[in-house]
PDB file of C-alpha atoms in Angstrom:
ATOM      1  CA  UNK A  53      82.371  62.951 133.696  1.00 57.00           C
ATOM      2  CA  UNK A  54      84.888  64.625 136.016  1.00 68.00           C
ATOM      3  CA  UNK A  55      84.572  68.160 137.359  1.00 58.00           C
ATOM      4  CA  UNK A  56      87.444  69.162 135.068  1.00 67.00           C
ATOM      5  CA  UNK A  57      85.664  67.577 132.122  1.00 73.00           C
ATOM      6  CA  UNK A  58      82.423  69.387 132.900  1.00 75.00           C
ATOM      7  CA  UNK A  59      84.320  72.661 133.196  1.00 78.00           C
ATOM      8  CA  UNK A  60      85.896  72.183 129.774  1.00 79.00           C
ATOM      9  CA  UNK A  61      82.528  71.250 128.263  1.00 84.00           C
ATOM     10  CA  UNK A  62      81.009  74.434 129.665  1.00 88.00           C
ATOM     11  CA  UNK A  63      83.878  76.497 128.231  1.00 87.00           C
ATOM     12  CA  UNK A  64      83.447  74.870 124.834  1.00 89.00           C
ATOM     13  CA  UNK A  65      79.739  75.610 124.834  1.00 91.00           C
ATOM     14  CA  UNK A  66      80.448  79.220 125.767  1.00 93.00           C
ATOM     15  CA  UNK A  67      82.957  79.553 122.919  1.00 93.00           C
ATOM     16  CA  UNK A  68      80.434  78.099 120.500  1.00 93.00           C
ATOM     17  CA  UNK A  69      77.693  80.453 121.680  1.00 94.00           C
ATOM     18  CA  UNK A  70      79.953  83.489 121.401  1.00 96.00           C
ATOM     19  CA  UNK A  71      81.131  82.496 117.926  1.00 96.00           C
ATOM     20  CA  UNK A  72      77.622  81.726 116.672  1.00 96.00           C
ATOM     21  CA  UNK A  73      76.312  85.026 118.024  1.00 97.00           C
ATOM     22  CA  UNK A  74      79.136  86.967 116.395  1.00 97.00           C
ATOM     23  CA  UNK A  75      78.791  85.238 113.027  1.00 96.00           C
ATOM     24  CA  UNK A  76      75.056  85.929 112.956  1.00 96.00           C
ATOM     25  CA  UNK A  77      75.746  89.617 113.508  1.00 97.00           C
ATOM     26  CA  UNK A  78      78.574  89.642 110.950  1.00 97.00           C
ATOM     27  CA  UNK A  79      76.354  88.035 108.315  1.00 96.00           C
ATOM     28  CA  UNK A  80      73.538  90.451 109.049  1.00 95.00           C
ATOM     29  CA  UNK A  81      75.520  93.691 109.132  1.00 95.00           C
ATOM     30  CA  UNK A  82      79.066  93.002 107.954  1.00 95.00           C
ATOM     31  CA  UNK A  83      82.202  92.301 109.966  1.00 96.00           C
ATOM     32  CA  UNK A  84      83.424  95.888 110.235  1.00 95.00           C
ATOM     33  CA  UNK A  85      80.007  97.236 111.265  1.00 96.00           C
ATOM     34  CA  UNK A  86      79.762  95.063 114.382  1.00 97.00           C
ATOM     35  CA  UNK A  87      81.645  95.974 117.536  1.00 96.00           C
ATOM     36  CA  UNK A  88      82.952  93.608 120.198  1.00 96.00           C
ATOM     37  CA  UNK A  89      80.713  95.370 122.711  1.00 96.00           C
ATOM     38  CA  UNK A  90      77.664  94.580 120.598  1.00 97.00           C
ATOM     39  CA  UNK A  91      78.651  90.923 120.350  1.00 97.00           C
ATOM     40  CA  UNK A  92      79.157  90.702 124.111  1.00 96.00           C
ATOM     41  CA  UNK A  93      75.786  92.344 124.761  1.00 96.00           C
ATOM     42  CA  UNK A  94      74.000  90.014 122.321  1.00 97.00           C
ATOM     43  CA  UNK A  95      75.622  86.989 123.972  1.00 95.00           C
ATOM     44  CA  UNK A  96      74.850  88.399 127.444  1.00 94.00           C
ATOM     45  CA  UNK A  97      78.452  88.415 128.651  1.00 94.00           C
ATOM     46  CA  UNK A  98      80.881  91.202 129.519  1.00 94.00           C
ATOM     47  CA  UNK A  99      83.628  92.332 127.145  1.00 95.00           C
ATOM     48  CA  UNK A 100      86.363  91.020 129.479  1.00 94.00           C
ATOM     49  CA  UNK A 101      84.632  87.629 129.499  1.00 94.00           C
ATOM     50  CA  UNK A 102      84.466  87.594 125.701  1.00 96.00           C
ATOM     51  CA  UNK A 103      88.154  88.449 125.428  1.00 95.00           C
ATOM     52  CA  UNK A 104      89.034  85.615 127.796  1.00 94.00           C
ATOM     53  CA  UNK A 105      87.650  83.231 125.200  1.00 95.00           C
ATOM     54  CA  UNK A 106      88.619  85.094 122.025  1.00 95.00           C
ATOM     55  CA  UNK A 107      91.611  87.456 122.098  1.00 93.00           C
ATOM     56  CA  UNK A 108      90.625  89.107 118.798  1.00 93.00           C
ATOM     57  CA  UNK A 109      87.365  89.883 117.031  1.00 95.00           C
ATOM     58  CA  UNK A 110      88.530  87.923 113.972  1.00 95.00           C
ATOM     59  CA  UNK A 111      88.879  84.764 116.059  1.00 95.00           C
ATOM     60  CA  UNK A 112      85.133  84.766 116.686  1.00 95.00           C
ATOM     61  CA  UNK A 113      84.539  84.112 112.992  1.00 94.00           C
ATOM     62  CA  UNK A 114      87.433  81.731 112.452  1.00 93.00           C
ATOM     63  CA  UNK A 115      86.407  79.553 115.380  1.00 92.00           C
ATOM     64  CA  UNK A 116      84.286  77.600 112.894  1.00 85.00           C
ATOM     65  CA  UNK A 117      87.542  76.382 111.357  1.00 83.00           C
ATOM     66  CA  UNK A 118      89.366  75.848 114.647  1.00 80.00           C
ATOM     67  CA  UNK A 119      89.214  72.056 114.435  1.00 78.00           C
ATOM     68  CA  UNK A 120      90.701  72.153 110.939  1.00 87.00           C
ATOM     69  CA  UNK A 121      93.865  74.068 111.823  1.00 88.00           C
ATOM     70  CA  UNK A 122      95.915  70.978 112.673  1.00 92.00           C
ATOM     71  CA  UNK A 123      93.815  68.549 110.652  1.00 95.00           C
ATOM     72  CA  UNK A 124      96.452  67.857 107.954  1.00 96.00           C
ATOM     73  CA  UNK A 125      99.005  67.187 110.703  1.00 96.00           C
ATOM     74  CA  UNK A 126      96.638  64.787 112.445  1.00 96.00           C
ATOM     75  CA  UNK A 127      95.960  62.927 109.194  1.00 97.00           C
ATOM     76  CA  UNK A 128      99.686  62.569 108.519  1.00 96.00           C
ATOM     77  CA  UNK A 129     100.427  61.425 112.084  1.00 95.00           C
ATOM     78  CA  UNK A 130      97.705  58.780 111.870  1.00 95.00           C
ATOM     79  CA  UNK A 131      98.952  57.630 108.466  1.00 95.00           C
ATOM     80  CA  UNK A 132     102.509  57.236 109.694  1.00 92.00           C
ATOM     81  CA  UNK A 133     101.351  55.341 112.763  1.00 92.00           C
ATOM     82  CA  UNK A 134      99.483  52.948 110.463  1.00 94.00           C
ATOM     83  CA  UNK A 135     102.400  52.619 108.038  1.00 92.00           C
ATOM     84  CA  UNK A 136     100.532  54.459 105.258  1.00 94.00           C
ATOM     85  CA  UNK A 137     101.823  57.128 102.878  1.00 94.00           C
ATOM     86  CA  UNK A 138     101.106  60.649 104.188  1.00 95.00           C
ATOM     87  CA  UNK A 139     100.234  62.194 100.820  1.00 95.00           C
ATOM     88  CA  UNK A 140      97.895  59.355  99.910  1.00 96.00           C
ATOM     89  CA  UNK A 141      96.214  59.686 103.297  1.00 97.00           C
ATOM     90  CA  UNK A 142      95.767  63.432 102.837  1.00 97.00           C
ATOM     91  CA  UNK A 143      94.363  62.941  99.345  1.00 97.00           C
ATOM     92  CA  UNK A 144      91.846  60.375 100.593  1.00 98.00           C
ATOM     93  CA  UNK A 145      90.924  62.660 103.480  1.00 97.00           C
ATOM     94  CA  UNK A 146      90.140  65.509 101.072  1.00 98.00           C
ATOM     95  CA  UNK A 147      88.142  63.186  98.817  1.00 98.00           C
ATOM     96  CA  UNK A 148      86.107  62.043 101.818  1.00 98.00           C
ATOM     97  CA  UNK A 149      85.503  65.682 102.741  1.00 97.00           C
ATOM     98  CA  UNK A 150      84.244  66.415  99.241  1.00 97.00           C
ATOM     99  CA  UNK A 151      81.885  63.437  99.406  1.00 97.00           C
ATOM    100  CA  UNK A 152      80.306  64.668 102.637  1.00 96.00           C
ATOM    101  CA  UNK A 153      80.269  68.308 101.440  1.00 95.00           C
ATOM    102  CA  UNK A 154      82.553  69.512 104.223  1.00 94.00           C
ATOM    103  CA  UNK A 155      82.489  73.348 104.055  1.00 92.00           C
ATOM    104  CA  UNK A 156      86.283  73.464 104.460  1.00 92.00           C
ATOM    105  CA  UNK A 157      86.582  71.923 100.965  1.00 95.00           C
ATOM    106  CA  UNK A 158      84.492  74.725  99.466  1.00 93.00           C
ATOM    107  CA  UNK A 159      82.111  72.185  97.934  1.00 95.00           C
ATOM    108  CA  UNK A 160      78.942  73.190  99.719  1.00 95.00           C
ATOM    109  CA  UNK A 161      76.039  75.235  98.407  1.00 93.00           C
ATOM    110  CA  UNK A 162      74.058  75.663 101.599  1.00 93.00           C
ATOM    111  CA  UNK A 163      73.072  79.363 101.612  1.00 93.00           C
ATOM    112  CA  UNK A 164      74.384  79.876 105.139  1.00 91.00           C
ATOM    113  CA  UNK A 165      77.699  78.263 104.299  1.00 91.00           C
ATOM    114  CA  UNK A 166      78.051  80.363 101.151  1.00 91.00           C
ATOM    115  CA  UNK A 167      77.227  83.525 103.074  1.00 93.00           C
ATOM    116  CA  UNK A 168      79.882  82.694 105.648  1.00 93.00           C
ATOM    117  CA  UNK A 169      82.498  81.972 102.974  1.00 90.00           C
ATOM    118  CA  UNK A 170      81.705  85.282 101.274  1.00 90.00           C
ATOM    119  CA  UNK A 171      82.192  86.997 104.618  1.00 93.00           C
ATOM    120  CA  UNK A 172      85.456  85.164 105.202  1.00 90.00           C
ATOM    121  CA  UNK A 173      87.030  85.754 101.799  1.00 88.00           C
ATOM    122  CA  UNK A 174      85.567  89.226 101.365  1.00 90.00           C
ATOM    123  CA  UNK A 175      86.781  90.776 104.626  1.00 94.00           C
ATOM    124  CA  UNK A 176      90.439  91.897 104.605  1.00 95.00           C
ATOM    125  CA  UNK A 177      90.833  91.482 108.367  1.00 94.00           C
ATOM    126  CA  UNK A 178      89.600  87.891 108.181  1.00 94.00           C
ATOM    127  CA  UNK A 179      91.767  87.118 105.162  1.00 92.00           C
ATOM    128  CA  UNK A 180      94.793  88.360 107.105  1.00 92.00           C
ATOM    129  CA  UNK A 181      93.829  86.295 110.133  1.00 91.00           C
ATOM    130  CA  UNK A 182      93.416  83.251 107.879  1.00 90.00           C
ATOM    131  CA  UNK A 183      97.034  83.691 106.775  1.00 89.00           C
ATOM    132  CA  UNK A 184      98.144  83.290 110.395  1.00 89.00           C
ATOM    133  CA  UNK A 185      95.868  80.275 110.727  1.00 89.00           C
ATOM    134  CA  UNK A 186      97.424  78.695 107.638  1.00 90.00           C
ATOM    135  CA  UNK A 187     100.897  79.445 108.972  1.00 92.00           C
ATOM    136  CA  UNK A 188     100.150  77.480 112.124  1.00 92.00           C
ATOM    137  CA  UNK A 189      98.705  74.686 110.015  1.00 94.00           C
ATOM    138  CA  UNK A 190     101.938  74.570 107.991  1.00 94.00           C
ATOM    139  CA  UNK A 191     104.051  74.465 111.135  1.00 95.00           C
ATOM    140  CA  UNK A 192     102.053  71.575 112.617  1.00 95.00           C
ATOM    141  CA  UNK A 193     102.141  69.691 109.312  1.00 96.00           C
ATOM    142  CA  UNK A 194     105.897  70.173 108.960  1.00 95.00           C
ATOM    143  CA  UNK A 195     106.375  68.715 112.434  1.00 95.00           C
ATOM    144  CA  UNK A 196     104.179  65.728 111.522  1.00 95.00           C
ATOM    145  CA  UNK A 197     106.198  65.200 108.342  1.00 93.00           C
ATOM    146  CA  UNK A 198     109.359  65.083 110.415  1.00 88.00           C
ATOM    147  CA  UNK A 199     110.579  68.647 110.354  1.00 60.00           C
ATOM    148  CA  UNK A 200     110.181  69.577 113.993  1.00 52.00           C
ATOM    149  CA  UNK A 201     109.580  73.255 114.682  1.00 48.00           C
ATOM    150  CA  UNK A 202     111.456  76.413 115.513  1.00 46.00           C
ATOM    151  CA  UNK A 203     114.935  77.674 114.667  1.00 43.00           C
ATOM    152  CA  UNK A 204     116.635  74.597 116.107  1.00 47.00           C
ATOM    153  CA  UNK A 205     115.203  72.500 113.299  1.00 48.00           C
ATOM    154  CA  UNK A 206     117.463  73.826 110.602  1.00 54.00           C
ATOM    155  CA  UNK A 207     118.849  70.717 108.901  1.00 70.00           C
ATOM    156  CA  UNK A 208     118.035  69.579 105.368  1.00 63.00           C
ATOM    157  CA  UNK A 209     115.308  67.171 106.466  1.00 74.00           C
ATOM    158  CA  UNK A 210     113.585  69.914 108.426  1.00 86.00           C
ATOM    159  CA  UNK A 211     113.750  72.270 105.455  1.00 89.00           C
ATOM    160  CA  UNK A 212     112.312  69.588 103.177  1.00 90.00           C
ATOM    161  CA  UNK A 213     109.445  68.995 105.594  1.00 93.00           C
ATOM    162  CA  UNK A 214     108.678  72.712 105.883  1.00 93.00           C
ATOM    163  CA  UNK A 215     108.774  73.172 102.112  1.00 93.00           C
ATOM    164  CA  UNK A 216     106.483  70.182 101.683  1.00 94.00           C
ATOM    165  CA  UNK A 217     104.056  71.472 104.303  1.00 96.00           C
ATOM    166  CA  UNK A 218     103.886  74.874 102.609  1.00 95.00           C
ATOM    167  CA  UNK A 219     103.110  73.263  99.248  1.00 95.00           C
ATOM    168  CA  UNK A 220     100.462  70.962 100.694  1.00 96.00           C
ATOM    169  CA  UNK A 221      98.661  73.742 102.574  1.00 95.00           C
ATOM    170  CA  UNK A 222      98.768  75.912  99.437  1.00 95.00           C
ATOM    171  CA  UNK A 223      97.253  73.111  97.364  1.00 96.00           C
ATOM    172  CA  UNK A 224      94.451  72.612  99.891  1.00 96.00           C
ATOM    173  CA  UNK A 225      93.739  76.352  99.820  1.00 93.00           C
ATOM    174  CA  UNK A 226      93.682  76.552  96.012  1.00 95.00           C
ATOM    175  CA  UNK A 227      91.424  73.512  95.677  1.00 97.00           C
ATOM    176  CA  UNK A 228      88.944  74.947  98.189  1.00 95.00           C
ATOM    177  CA  UNK A 229      88.971  78.387  96.576  1.00 93.00           C
ATOM    178  CA  UNK A 230      88.318  76.884  93.148  1.00 96.00           C
ATOM    179  CA  UNK A 231      85.337  74.959  94.476  1.00 96.00           C
ATOM    180  CA  UNK A 232      83.953  78.095  96.127  1.00 93.00           C
ATOM    181  CA  UNK A 233      84.446  80.077  92.910  1.00 93.00           C
ATOM    182  CA  UNK A 234      82.552  77.561  90.819  1.00 95.00           C
ATOM    183  CA  UNK A 235      79.722  77.161  93.319  1.00 95.00           C
ATOM    184  CA  UNK A 236      79.414  80.954  93.521  1.00 92.00           C
ATOM    185  CA  UNK A 237      79.238  81.027  89.725  1.00 92.00           C
ATOM    186  CA  UNK A 238      76.114  78.873  89.886  1.00 92.00           C
ATOM    187  CA  UNK A 239      77.395  75.349  89.303  1.00 94.00           C
ATOM    188  CA  UNK A 240      75.487  72.625  91.110  1.00 94.00           C
ATOM    189  CA  UNK A 241      77.490  70.803  93.758  1.00 95.00           C
ATOM    190  CA  UNK A 242      76.385  67.356  92.585  1.00 93.00           C
ATOM    191  CA  UNK A 243      77.592  68.111  89.059  1.00 94.00           C
ATOM    192  CA  UNK A 244      80.797  69.757  90.277  1.00 96.00           C
ATOM    193  CA  UNK A 245      81.816  66.837  92.513  1.00 97.00           C
ATOM    194  CA  UNK A 246      83.500  64.729  89.767  1.00 97.00           C
ATOM    195  CA  UNK A 247      85.613  67.707  88.675  1.00 97.00           C
ATOM    196  CA  UNK A 248      86.534  68.500  92.280  1.00 98.00           C
ATOM    197  CA  UNK A 249      87.574  64.900  92.873  1.00 98.00           C
ATOM    198  CA  UNK A 250      89.604  64.828  89.643  1.00 98.00           C
ATOM    199  CA  UNK A 251      91.314  68.109  90.565  1.00 98.00           C
ATOM    200  CA  UNK A 252      92.186  66.722  93.997  1.00 98.00           C
ATOM    201  CA  UNK A 253      93.705  63.551  92.529  1.00 98.00           C
ATOM    202  CA  UNK A 254      95.667  65.548  89.962  1.00 97.00           C
ATOM    203  CA  UNK A 255      96.950  68.006  92.566  1.00 97.00           C
ATOM    204  CA  UNK A 256      98.174  65.245  94.850  1.00 96.00           C
ATOM    205  CA  UNK A 257      99.682  63.350  91.926  1.00 96.00           C
ATOM    206  CA  UNK A 258     101.770  66.420  91.140  1.00 94.00           C
ATOM    207  CA  UNK A 259     102.731  66.775  94.785  1.00 94.00           C
ATOM    208  CA  UNK A 260     103.765  63.121  94.930  1.00 92.00           C
ATOM    209  CA  UNK A 261     106.021  63.575  91.886  1.00 91.00           C
ATOM    210  CA  UNK A 262     107.966  66.311  93.628  1.00 85.00           C
ATOM    211  CA  UNK A 263     107.806  65.441  97.315  1.00 79.00           C
ATOM    212  CA  UNK A 264     109.484  62.514  99.125  1.00 74.00           C
ATOM    213  CA  UNK A 265     106.401  61.594 101.180  1.00 69.00           C
TER     214      UNK A 265
END
């Protein structure tokens, strides 16, 4: 591994340590009750060091979803490169996530995962930060669907791509929230899986009827 590669690996490990430390404190005491200074002290770094890795306190919690931000865009790009239909690829990707109990699908009843999701959806500051996260996900997906990005992409195809991306991201959010709701209500994940899979297929069928992708 190169020196540059080792440096990036060290940075990634530091980010993970900072995020894990913060989440543990958030779960123990609540997001609003924990200060950035306390997180830095627990992780044995200075506040300026922490802010070099995470510009906002909310980002420490959302780092667990960092890899998922452009995931729909990556799935679509790979599908197009392989000559496959983007919506079908996204549907199959979600179904695979359900099968492996990926927390991002909401279909996971591990106590630690549930506690984190309660923290995420029950903290206004994190909900607001998630909206920005979803906005970036929409923008990346629109670009992958062919819409480009920014004000210069103002033609009809760009608008169609951005509208499609917004609908797809909304569907993914609703499906995940429904799974979380039912798991929180006491339903067993193994028994809920068929319903979650059926809901995913139905949601993407409806998308396919209205979207040209």
